[in-house]
Amino acid sequence: MTEPAASGPADLIIMGCTALVHDSAERVGFAEDAAIVVRDGVIADVTTTDGVADLDAVERVDARGQAALPGLINCHTHSPMVALRGIAEDLPVEEWFNDYVWPIESNLSERDVELGARLACAEMIRGGVTTFADHYFAMDTVAEVVADTGLRANLGQAYFSSQGPEGRAASLDFALRHRGTADGRITTCLAPHAPYTVDEADLAATAELAREHGLLVHLHAAESRAQTEHSLARHGATPIEILGRAGLLDVDVLIAHGTGIVDRDLPVLAGATGRVGIASAPRGYLKFAWDPTPVRDLAGLGIPVGLATDGAASNNSLDVWEAMALTALVQKSTTGDPRWLTSRQALHHATLQSARAVGLDERIGGIAVGRRADLILVDLTGPHTQPVHDLAATLVHSARSGDVRTTIVDGRVLMRDRELLTVDVAAVVRELGERLPALVERGHGRRIQEYDA
Amino acid sequence: MTEPAASGPADLIIMGCTALVHDSAERVGFAEDAAIVVRDGVIADVTTTDGVADLDAVERVDARGQAALPGLINCHTHSPMVALRGIAEDLPVEEWFNDYVWPIESNLSERDVELGARLACAEMIRGGVTTFADHYFAMDTVAEVVADTGLRANLGQAYFSSQGPEGRAASLDFALRHRGTADGRITTCLAPHAPYTVDEADLAATAELAREHGLLVHLHAAESRAQTEHSLARHGATPIEILGRAGLLDVDVLIAHGTGIVDRDLPVLAGATGRVGIASAPRGYLKFAWDPTPVRDLAGLGIPVGLATDGAASNNSLDVWEAMALTALVQKSTTGDPRWLTSRQALHHATLQSARAVGLDERIGGIAVGRRADLILVDLTGPHTQPVHDLAATLVHSARSGDVRTTIVDGRVLMRDRELLTVDVAAVVRELGERLPALVERGHGRRIQEYDA
């Protein structure tokens, strides 16, 4: 795993950790007493602690007692919705959208979006997330926050057909202006909302634009079994079949949440010529009483299933670590098979499959020479993570997001020993608190959209 | 809520917190800017911060930005099994017991039990647990650890019928020798293992002893649907019906896990003349692909369902906070009703229902004058718990066990600002690590019992 040492001191050396690595068959393993050398934002070497004894470095991190993992990837969220965390609880999705979220979202100002996104970034950095795929409005503002906070993100400006062709045009404009910005940490996508809010002609036009500009398409589809049944009754086709007809399975597409993917969708997905990924956010599915994403069926097709949290207004949390544990637990429960979706499989979803789902598998998702240095260090010394008979199980089932001590993106430390270095949480919370009464007002009778799917 | 002030300084005053309180109908509510006054291990007053301005105290805790909750109660665990955390993963329960846990348990020494229990207590204190109901072997040793670490516990010495009448006699002897020890923090029970390992005559004799000595009985029953079916095939009766026939529903009984409780059990439970409680450990049920505890049916009967983690060898964690969140999430999912098991209901399970399930509802489970001062302080200032639109939802769905900053039992601080004051975790982990190779040896062909249920 060693390439010839570059000259001059390394930017960062992490030493003494147990590093999660993948072998050539992508099996998850652990390298003991490992050292990770970072130069110019890239992993330059993965070796032993002894192997870096004589190497100079600008910064050394002693990570004994800690595990080094690829940074977690939140494959589908709406970061500004952190401002609405807890606003509409214990409700079916129709009431959640129509009576709360869409009326309140019609109040959102750019400043609310900024504060929500900033708080979301703080939460994600603290939880070991180094990349997120964000799907929302006012995304110029979110892009600024990403640039400021140092995270990596794939960003898409959402649109409905109810906005007319301007919605799609604005999404494209955003994608072209922002891709490659923030020193390359921002990638972009086209972001139609969903087949029930964007008509088939608009979806087909989106597929054309994606092909023309080499852009990922990120959208909600087959969110629940009820949506699939509704789509069949209304259109004679499932949401996945509609994506197929519109050409969206012949481009790179990231589908949230796919819990309504049914058997007849499997050959459609198998025939996709584009790169299809699914983002799965299991906490929210439990809360809305939706089925789980059919991970086993998708694995059979070789379709990557990345981990996600959805927005905090439905999920209450941007805790991808919890999404990893819940993916293992819910899959065991719903397939009736305790052997399915082992801890190592869950770690594969959290790393390579998530990176693939967001179209970044050449850059992130593994601790290997040449990948971007997006790394997290996880404390294993707490009583709840000891003893360690099986490190994969310890990570998935015993450790928690709060055990992440250090978060690094492109070799830059964004959190050191639990201290956030790029977000002033208290200031954000203070200002957001002053704005909440106006934000949560629902008396004006406006909604940004109607839920009827 | 104020009683006449005692003379002299209070032992402890917690000020500036938001306190979880129950109204006269047991509804969960929150008192803002609250103060809690502790004298002699008991809550002497619950008032406002202004109300304690002139009161002297030996210790004052400034808890601004924190929520004060009754300490969590782990209604069913096997604390020493922390030593086996992660030992047998991704397996059906038969293999888990017969190929791993029961062979390994035949190696356990008193010292292993002590170290496991000590690490378990550290984990629970860090996760805001102040009381646990423990069901295991070598319980004299666990009682010592409880006395040392300052926790409250209900302890039972487990037995199988395969041990002969000595098993039951030893369980009674333990219960009588230890009840009321550790300054009253230890209560005890009779602890037959389960209807599939303890025969009906032995269960009936246990019920007699429970009545004669006024003891709780704590046992596993109807752990899974498969067990219930097996019991019907073998005995023509469900596990709950067997408990009924043996007289165990006419004494105080704590049943773990009850996921195999079926419709025909409901009238049996409704006819119980003893006080029946159920301990529910939802993480383990997901992992073994068991059904959930039928919480809604049990609520209809007025049977308290307390939160639990089971042992760390199956559950990987003693995180009762997670059990609270999973109870809400899994109930929504499996009943198909997003409105069922709200955050306030989850908090009711975590407080009064858990206290009732372990037979301690006159002493713990609420922040109210006269209850023991078992309290936890939970930090709400983290980015993942902000903003707070709905504090019940914040606590259940956004906060995590790691947000507990301070844990207090009987007015004594066991953890202050995340620092454990009564357990030296590093020393325990070091010694346990040395003992693990001998502990995990399975080559000797011995088992403590056979699983066939």
mmCIF file of C-alpha atoms in Angstrom, chain A residues 2-320:
data_model
loop_
_atom_site.group_PDB
_atom_site.id
_atom_site.type_symbol
_atom_site.label_atom_id
_atom_site.label_comp_id
_atom_site.label_asym_id
_atom_site.label_seq_id
_atom_site.Cartn_x
_atom_site.Cartn_y
_atom_site.Cartn_z
ATOM 1 C CA THR A 2 3.070 2.226 0.070
ATOM 2 C CA GLU A 3 3.987 4.605 -2.733
ATOM 3 C CA PRO A 4 7.343 6.358 -2.935
ATOM 4 C CA ALA A 5 7.544 9.087 -0.272
ATOM 5 C CA ALA A 6 7.172 12.587 -1.560
ATOM 6 C CA SER A 7 9.861 15.005 -0.514
ATOM 7 C CA GLY A 8 9.379 17.432 2.344
ATOM 8 C CA PRO A 9 7.297 16.980 5.505
ATOM 9 C CA ALA A 10 3.856 15.430 5.296
ATOM 10 C CA ASP A 11 0.943 17.698 6.147
ATOM 11 C CA LEU A 12 -0.573 15.279 8.642
ATOM 12 C CA ILE A 13 0.297 11.880 10.089
ATOM 13 C CA ILE A 14 -2.206 9.869 12.122
ATOM 14 C CA MET A 15 -0.442 7.152 14.123
ATOM 15 C CA GLY A 16 -1.248 4.225 16.365
ATOM 16 C CA CYS A 17 -4.831 3.740 15.215
ATOM 17 C CA THR A 18 -6.664 0.667 14.005
ATOM 18 C CA ALA A 19 -7.582 1.559 10.423
ATOM 19 C CA LEU A 20 -10.595 0.244 8.545
ATOM 20 C CA VAL A 21 -9.345 -0.939 5.160
ATOM 21 C CA HIS A 22 -10.871 -2.837 2.241
ATOM 22 C CA ASP A 23 -9.092 -5.716 0.501
ATOM 23 C CA SER A 24 -9.126 -6.242 -3.254
ATOM 24 C CA ALA A 25 -12.490 -8.029 -2.975
ATOM 25 C CA GLU A 26 -13.810 -5.018 -1.004
ATOM 26 C CA ARG A 27 -13.979 -7.030 2.231
ATOM 27 C CA VAL A 28 -13.782 -4.821 5.309
ATOM 28 C CA GLY A 29 -10.731 -5.494 7.472
ATOM 29 C CA PHE A 30 -8.691 -3.712 10.113
ATOM 30 C CA ALA A 31 -5.019 -2.765 10.070
ATOM 31 C CA GLU A 32 -3.585 -2.675 13.599
ATOM 32 C CA ASP A 33 -1.155 -0.003 14.769
ATOM 33 C CA ALA A 34 -1.617 1.782 11.489
ATOM 34 C CA ALA A 35 -0.347 5.142 10.304
ATOM 35 C CA ILE A 36 -1.996 7.336 7.680
ATOM 36 C CA VAL A 37 0.103 9.949 5.899
ATOM 37 C CA VAL A 38 -1.641 12.929 4.290
ATOM 38 C CA ARG A 39 -0.171 15.296 1.703
ATOM 39 C CA ASP A 40 -2.063 17.983 -0.221
ATOM 40 C CA GLY A 41 -5.434 16.720 1.015
ATOM 41 C CA VAL A 42 -4.803 13.211 -0.270
ATOM 42 C CA ILE A 43 -3.903 9.961 1.502
ATOM 43 C CA ALA A 44 -0.259 9.548 0.505
ATOM 44 C CA ASP A 45 0.488 6.383 2.462
ATOM 45 C CA VAL A 46 -1.180 3.795 4.690
ATOM 46 C CA THR A 47 1.514 2.016 6.662
ATOM 47 C CA THR A 48 2.486 1.020 10.198
ATOM 48 C CA THR A 49 3.253 3.381 13.044
ATOM 49 C CA ASP A 50 6.859 2.149 12.949
ATOM 50 C CA GLY A 51 6.940 2.990 9.258
ATOM 51 C CA VAL A 52 6.481 6.731 9.916
ATOM 52 C CA ALA A 53 8.908 7.050 12.826
ATOM 53 C CA ASP A 54 11.430 8.998 10.751
ATOM 54 C CA LEU A 55 8.973 10.969 8.654
ATOM 55 C CA ASP A 56 8.560 14.704 9.251
ATOM 56 C CA ALA A 57 5.072 16.117 9.443
ATOM 57 C CA VAL A 58 3.467 19.481 10.063
ATOM 58 C CA GLU A 59 0.951 17.801 12.393
ATOM 59 C CA ARG A 60 0.969 14.419 14.114
ATOM 60 C CA VAL A 61 -2.120 12.900 15.737
ATOM 61 C CA ASP A 62 -1.572 10.173 18.323
ATOM 62 C CA ALA A 63 -4.643 7.998 17.772
ATOM 63 C CA ARG A 64 -3.894 5.076 20.092
ATOM 64 C CA GLY A 65 -7.123 3.525 21.367
ATOM 65 C CA GLN A 66 -8.980 4.917 18.366
ATOM 66 C CA ALA A 67 -10.240 3.497 15.091
ATOM 67 C CA ALA A 68 -9.672 5.422 11.856
ATOM 68 C CA LEU A 69 -12.567 5.140 9.408
ATOM 69 C CA PRO A 70 -13.347 6.782 6.103
ATOM 70 C CA GLY A 71 -15.555 9.771 6.912
ATOM 71 C CA LEU A 72 -19.252 8.920 6.883
ATOM 72 C CA ILE A 73 -21.381 9.997 3.918
ATOM 73 C CA ASN A 74 -24.931 11.256 4.354
ATOM 74 C CA CYS A 75 -26.368 10.281 0.971
ATOM 75 C CA HIS A 76 -29.641 12.198 1.264
ATOM 76 C CA THR A 77 -30.557 15.102 3.475
ATOM 77 C CA HIS A 78 -32.099 18.567 3.456
ATOM 78 C CA SER A 79 -29.628 20.318 5.706
ATOM 79 C CA PRO A 80 -31.550 23.581 6.288
ATOM 80 C CA MET A 81 -34.506 21.616 7.675
ATOM 81 C CA VAL A 82 -32.537 21.294 10.905
ATOM 82 C CA ALA A 83 -34.305 24.578 11.714
ATOM 83 C CA LEU A 84 -37.570 22.584 11.768
ATOM 84 C CA ARG A 85 -36.324 19.694 13.929
ATOM 85 C CA GLY A 86 -39.251 18.454 16.044
ATOM 86 C CA ILE A 87 -41.793 20.782 14.418
ATOM 87 C CA ALA A 88 -44.292 18.066 13.412
ATOM 88 C CA GLU A 89 -44.178 14.859 15.392
ATOM 89 C CA ASP A 90 -45.993 11.520 15.397
ATOM 90 C CA LEU A 91 -47.912 12.220 12.166
ATOM 91 C CA PRO A 92 -48.540 10.379 8.891
ATOM 92 C CA VAL A 93 -46.576 11.835 5.980
ATOM 93 C CA GLU A 94 -49.571 13.617 4.377
ATOM 94 C CA GLU A 95 -50.283 15.692 7.480
ATOM 95 C CA TRP A 96 -46.594 16.190 8.095
ATOM 96 C CA PHE A 97 -46.173 17.784 4.652
ATOM 97 C CA ASN A 98 -49.474 19.571 4.125
ATOM 98 C CA ASP A 99 -50.235 20.837 7.623
ATOM 99 C CA TYR A 100 -46.727 21.636 8.818
ATOM 100 C CA VAL A 101 -43.662 21.386 6.626
ATOM 101 C CA TRP A 102 -44.869 22.899 3.349
ATOM 102 C CA PRO A 103 -46.763 25.788 5.004
ATOM 103 C CA ILE A 104 -43.721 26.554 7.173
ATOM 104 C CA GLU A 105 -41.272 26.257 4.284
ATOM 105 C CA SER A 106 -43.140 29.055 2.525
ATOM 106 C CA ASN A 107 -41.796 31.325 5.313
ATOM 107 C CA LEU A 108 -38.147 30.354 4.906
ATOM 108 C CA SER A 109 -35.728 33.188 4.233
ATOM 109 C CA GLU A 110 -32.174 32.864 2.931
ATOM 110 C CA ARG A 111 -30.969 33.609 6.440
ATOM 111 C CA ASP A 112 -33.054 30.761 7.899
ATOM 112 C CA VAL A 113 -31.599 28.421 5.282
ATOM 113 C CA GLU A 114 -28.097 29.579 6.131
ATOM 114 C CA LEU A 115 -28.516 29.110 9.877
ATOM 115 C CA GLY A 116 -30.176 25.721 9.464
ATOM 116 C CA ALA A 117 -27.458 24.521 7.105
ATOM 117 C CA ARG A 118 -24.719 25.788 9.406
ATOM 118 C CA LEU A 119 -26.203 23.952 12.384
ATOM 119 C CA ALA A 120 -26.601 20.840 10.213
ATOM 120 C CA CYS A 121 -22.935 21.004 9.235
ATOM 121 C CA ALA A 122 -21.966 21.302 12.906
ATOM 122 C CA GLU A 123 -24.086 18.265 13.751
ATOM 123 C CA MET A 124 -22.658 16.247 10.881
ATOM 124 C CA ILE A 125 -19.022 17.102 11.641
ATOM 125 C CA ARG A 126 -19.631 16.118 15.289
ATOM 126 C CA GLY A 127 -21.157 12.837 14.106
ATOM 127 C CA GLY A 128 -18.288 11.930 11.794
ATOM 128 C CA VAL A 129 -19.947 12.880 8.507
ATOM 129 C CA THR A 130 -17.489 14.306 5.992
ATOM 130 C CA THR A 131 -19.703 14.363 2.873
ATOM 131 C CA PHE A 132 -23.412 15.005 2.426
ATOM 132 C CA ALA A 133 -25.780 14.978 -0.542
ATOM 133 C CA ASP A 134 -28.157 17.894 -0.069
ATOM 134 C CA HIS A 135 -31.450 18.463 -1.860
ATOM 135 C CA TYR A 136 -33.195 21.742 -1.065
ATOM 136 C CA PHE A 137 -33.956 25.317 -2.042
ATOM 137 C CA ALA A 138 -31.721 28.407 -1.829
ATOM 138 C CA MET A 139 -28.738 26.211 -2.456
ATOM 139 C CA ASP A 140 -26.398 29.115 -3.244
ATOM 140 C CA THR A 141 -26.599 29.758 0.457
ATOM 141 C CA VAL A 142 -25.901 26.136 1.346
ATOM 142 C CA ALA A 143 -22.891 26.176 -0.989
ATOM 143 C CA GLU A 144 -21.485 29.118 0.950
ATOM 144 C CA VAL A 145 -21.936 27.235 4.195
ATOM 145 C CA VAL A 146 -20.172 24.184 2.765
ATOM 146 C CA ALA A 147 -17.282 26.374 1.647
ATOM 147 C CA ASP A 148 -17.070 27.933 5.134
ATOM 148 C CA THR A 149 -17.390 24.803 7.228
ATOM 149 C CA GLY A 150 -14.963 22.686 5.223
ATOM 150 C CA LEU A 151 -17.274 19.758 4.496
ATOM 151 C CA ARG A 152 -17.571 17.964 1.163
ATOM 152 C CA ALA A 153 -21.015 17.964 -0.463
ATOM 153 C CA ASN A 154 -22.997 17.113 -3.528
ATOM 154 C CA LEU A 155 -25.614 19.858 -3.854
ATOM 155 C CA GLY A 156 -28.804 20.110 -5.876
ATOM 156 C CA GLN A 157 -31.348 22.912 -6.218
ATOM 157 C CA ALA A 158 -34.755 21.228 -5.858
ATOM 158 C CA TYR A 159 -37.660 21.955 -8.184
ATOM 159 C CA PHE A 160 -41.323 21.096 -8.781
ATOM 160 C CA SER A 161 -43.108 21.179 -12.144
ATOM 161 C CA SER A 162 -45.468 23.672 -10.501
ATOM 162 C CA GLN A 163 -42.620 26.194 -10.854
ATOM 163 C CA GLY A 164 -42.767 25.883 -14.664
ATOM 164 C CA PRO A 165 -39.607 25.392 -16.776
ATOM 165 C CA GLU A 166 -37.817 27.990 -14.639
ATOM 166 C CA GLY A 167 -37.483 25.455 -11.828
ATOM 167 C CA ARG A 168 -35.491 23.056 -13.964
ATOM 168 C CA ALA A 169 -33.464 25.866 -15.504
ATOM 169 C CA ALA A 170 -32.527 27.204 -12.077
ATOM 170 C CA SER A 171 -31.460 23.730 -10.963
ATOM 171 C CA LEU A 172 -29.196 23.418 -14.005
ATOM 172 C CA ASP A 173 -27.836 26.906 -13.541
ATOM 173 C CA PHE A 174 -26.981 26.123 -9.931
ATOM 174 C CA ALA A 175 -25.322 22.829 -10.881
ATOM 175 C CA LEU A 176 -23.135 24.402 -13.560
ATOM 176 C CA ARG A 177 -22.099 27.431 -11.506
ATOM 177 C CA HIS A 178 -21.112 25.485 -8.402
ATOM 178 C CA ARG A 179 -19.544 22.270 -9.577
ATOM 179 C CA GLY A 180 -15.922 21.999 -8.578
ATOM 180 C CA THR A 181 -16.094 24.975 -6.205
ATOM 181 C CA ALA A 182 -14.880 25.074 -2.595
ATOM 182 C CA ASP A 183 -11.496 23.756 -3.736
ATOM 183 C CA GLY A 184 -13.243 20.899 -5.491
ATOM 184 C CA ARG A 185 -15.196 19.757 -2.440
ATOM 185 C CA ILE A 186 -18.532 20.740 -3.991
ATOM 186 C CA THR A 187 -19.990 18.550 -6.695
ATOM 187 C CA THR A 188 -23.500 19.143 -7.987
ATOM 188 C CA CYS A 189 -26.564 17.490 -9.421
ATOM 189 C CA LEU A 190 -29.942 18.163 -10.989
ATOM 190 C CA ALA A 191 -32.597 17.844 -8.295
ATOM 191 C CA PRO A 192 -36.195 17.286 -9.428
ATOM 192 C CA HIS A 193 -38.272 16.718 -6.289
ATOM 193 C CA ALA A 194 -40.063 13.446 -7.091
ATOM 194 C CA PRO A 195 -42.184 11.768 -9.794
ATOM 195 C CA TYR A 196 -45.332 12.869 -7.922
ATOM 196 C CA THR A 197 -44.375 16.559 -8.051
ATOM 197 C CA VAL A 198 -42.402 16.651 -11.311
ATOM 198 C CA ASP A 199 -44.227 15.431 -14.421
ATOM 199 C CA GLU A 200 -42.836 12.900 -16.826
ATOM 200 C CA ALA A 201 -41.997 15.444 -19.536
ATOM 201 C CA ASP A 202 -40.023 17.457 -17.013
ATOM 202 C CA LEU A 203 -38.250 14.289 -15.817
ATOM 203 C CA ALA A 204 -37.369 13.400 -19.419
ATOM 204 C CA ALA A 205 -36.018 16.895 -20.032
ATOM 205 C CA THR A 206 -33.968 16.517 -16.845
ATOM 206 C CA ALA A 207 -32.505 13.240 -18.101
ATOM 207 C CA GLU A 208 -31.474 15.016 -21.324
ATOM 208 C CA LEU A 209 -29.765 17.802 -19.399
ATOM 209 C CA ALA A 210 -27.998 15.259 -17.178
ATOM 210 C CA ARG A 211 -26.624 13.487 -20.226
ATOM 211 C CA GLU A 212 -25.627 16.693 -21.961
ATOM 212 C CA HIS A 213 -23.795 18.123 -18.951
ATOM 213 C CA GLY A 214 -22.553 14.926 -17.298
ATOM 214 C CA LEU A 215 -24.523 15.614 -14.132
ATOM 215 C CA LEU A 216 -25.922 13.301 -11.475
ATOM 216 C CA VAL A 217 -29.704 13.432 -10.924
ATOM 217 C CA HIS A 218 -30.809 13.251 -7.280
ATOM 218 C CA LEU A 219 -34.523 12.821 -6.548
ATOM 219 C CA HIS A 220 -37.069 11.181 -4.267
ATOM 220 C CA ALA A 221 -38.776 8.124 -5.776
ATOM 221 C CA ALA A 222 -40.768 5.147 -4.548
ATOM 222 C CA GLU A 223 -40.556 6.680 -1.083
ATOM 223 C CA SER A 224 -43.210 4.340 0.289
ATOM 224 C CA ARG A 225 -45.326 1.380 -0.739
ATOM 225 C CA ALA A 226 -48.389 3.662 -0.689
ATOM 226 C CA GLN A 227 -46.750 5.961 -3.247
ATOM 227 C CA THR A 228 -46.063 3.031 -5.530
ATOM 228 C CA GLU A 229 -49.676 1.885 -5.280
ATOM 229 C CA HIS A 230 -50.922 5.413 -5.891
ATOM 230 C CA SER A 231 -48.658 5.738 -8.911
ATOM 231 C CA LEU A 232 -49.919 2.432 -10.324
ATOM 232 C CA ALA A 233 -53.530 3.557 -9.869
ATOM 233 C CA ARG A 234 -52.930 6.963 -11.408
ATOM 234 C CA HIS A 235 -50.360 6.247 -14.128
ATOM 235 C CA GLY A 236 -50.407 2.479 -14.572
ATOM 236 C CA ALA A 237 -46.712 2.509 -13.742
ATOM 237 C CA THR A 238 -44.575 2.426 -10.620
ATOM 238 C CA PRO A 239 -42.341 5.414 -9.800
ATOM 239 C CA ILE A 240 -39.313 3.344 -10.879
ATOM 240 C CA GLU A 241 -41.001 2.499 -14.186
ATOM 241 C CA ILE A 242 -41.692 6.200 -14.687
ATOM 242 C CA LEU A 243 -38.020 6.986 -14.089
ATOM 243 C CA GLY A 244 -37.186 4.297 -16.656
ATOM 244 C CA ARG A 245 -39.596 5.741 -19.244
ATOM 245 C CA ALA A 246 -38.203 9.226 -18.683
ATOM 246 C CA GLY A 247 -34.643 8.025 -19.335
ATOM 247 C CA LEU A 248 -33.488 8.699 -15.787
ATOM 248 C CA LEU A 249 -32.138 5.170 -15.382
ATOM 249 C CA ASP A 250 -29.817 5.743 -18.341
ATOM 250 C CA VAL A 251 -27.963 8.535 -16.552
ATOM 251 C CA ASP A 252 -26.326 8.622 -13.129
ATOM 252 C CA VAL A 253 -29.163 8.793 -10.623
ATOM 253 C CA LEU A 254 -29.374 8.884 -6.826
ATOM 254 C CA ILE A 255 -32.787 7.734 -5.608
ATOM 255 C CA ALA A 256 -34.050 8.517 -2.102
ATOM 256 C CA HIS A 257 -35.600 6.312 -0.492
ATOM 257 C CA GLY A 258 -36.843 3.407 -2.563
ATOM 258 C CA THR A 259 -38.839 1.768 0.229
ATOM 259 C CA GLY A 260 -41.663 1.378 -2.296
ATOM 260 C CA ILE A 261 -39.507 -0.560 -4.775
ATOM 261 C CA VAL A 262 -41.533 -3.678 -5.628
ATOM 262 C CA ASP A 263 -40.733 -6.913 -7.424
ATOM 263 C CA ARG A 264 -41.776 -5.616 -10.848
ATOM 264 C CA ASP A 265 -39.222 -2.807 -10.445
ATOM 265 C CA LEU A 266 -36.276 -5.181 -10.153
ATOM 266 C CA PRO A 267 -35.927 -6.034 -13.862
ATOM 267 C CA VAL A 268 -36.335 -2.330 -14.660
ATOM 268 C CA LEU A 269 -33.460 -1.490 -12.320
ATOM 269 C CA ALA A 270 -31.442 -4.422 -13.654
ATOM 270 C CA GLY A 271 -31.785 -2.975 -17.156
ATOM 271 C CA ALA A 272 -30.546 0.481 -16.177
ATOM 272 C CA THR A 273 -27.623 1.631 -18.304
ATOM 273 C CA GLY A 274 -26.826 4.569 -16.018
ATOM 274 C CA ARG A 275 -25.293 4.292 -12.592
ATOM 275 C CA VAL A 276 -28.141 3.906 -10.096
ATOM 276 C CA GLY A 277 -27.657 4.398 -6.364
ATOM 277 C CA ILE A 278 -30.157 4.347 -3.536
ATOM 278 C CA ALA A 279 -30.038 6.454 -0.363
ATOM 279 C CA SER A 280 -31.628 4.726 2.605
ATOM 280 C CA ALA A 281 -32.652 6.608 5.773
ATOM 281 C CA PRO A 282 -34.048 3.880 8.035
ATOM 282 C CA ARG A 283 -34.948 5.985 11.083
ATOM 283 C CA GLY A 284 -37.525 7.997 9.168
ATOM 284 C CA TYR A 285 -39.096 4.870 7.672
ATOM 285 C CA LEU A 286 -39.704 3.452 11.127
ATOM 286 C CA LYS A 287 -41.167 6.779 12.240
ATOM 287 C CA PHE A 288 -43.557 7.110 9.270
ATOM 288 C CA ALA A 289 -44.349 3.360 9.422
ATOM 289 C CA TRP A 290 -42.929 2.795 5.946
ATOM 290 C CA ASP A 291 -41.341 -0.421 4.780
ATOM 291 C CA PRO A 292 -37.545 -0.618 4.743
ATOM 292 C CA THR A 293 -35.525 -0.137 1.584
ATOM 293 C CA PRO A 294 -35.260 -3.646 0.020
ATOM 294 C CA VAL A 295 -31.514 -3.808 0.540
ATOM 295 C CA ARG A 296 -31.214 -7.530 -0.128
ATOM 296 C CA ASP A 297 -32.972 -7.290 -3.498
ATOM 297 C CA LEU A 298 -30.821 -4.316 -4.449
ATOM 298 C CA ALA A 299 -27.658 -6.156 -3.392
ATOM 299 C CA GLY A 300 -28.710 -8.930 -5.746
ATOM 300 C CA LEU A 301 -28.690 -6.386 -8.584
ATOM 301 C CA GLY A 302 -25.370 -4.864 -7.538
ATOM 302 C CA ILE A 303 -27.026 -1.518 -6.826
ATOM 303 C CA PRO A 304 -25.229 0.404 -4.076
ATOM 304 C CA VAL A 305 -27.315 1.397 -1.076
ATOM 305 C CA GLY A 306 -25.832 4.380 0.720
ATOM 306 C CA LEU A 307 -26.713 5.526 4.228
ATOM 307 C CA ALA A 308 -28.730 8.665 4.825
ATOM 308 C CA THR A 309 -30.698 10.556 7.432
ATOM 309 C CA ASP A 310 -33.192 12.549 5.384
ATOM 310 C CA GLY A 311 -33.918 15.988 6.892
ATOM 311 C CA ALA A 312 -34.077 16.598 10.625
ATOM 312 C CA ALA A 313 -37.726 17.682 10.405
ATOM 313 C CA SER A 314 -38.722 14.070 9.773
ATOM 314 C CA ASN A 315 -35.733 12.183 11.150
ATOM 315 C CA ASN A 316 -34.931 14.421 14.134
ATOM 316 C CA SER A 317 -31.264 13.757 13.597
ATOM 317 C CA LEU A 318 -28.472 13.745 11.012
ATOM 318 C CA ASP A 319 -26.838 10.779 12.725
ATOM 319 C CA VAL A 320 -25.422 8.562 9.956
#
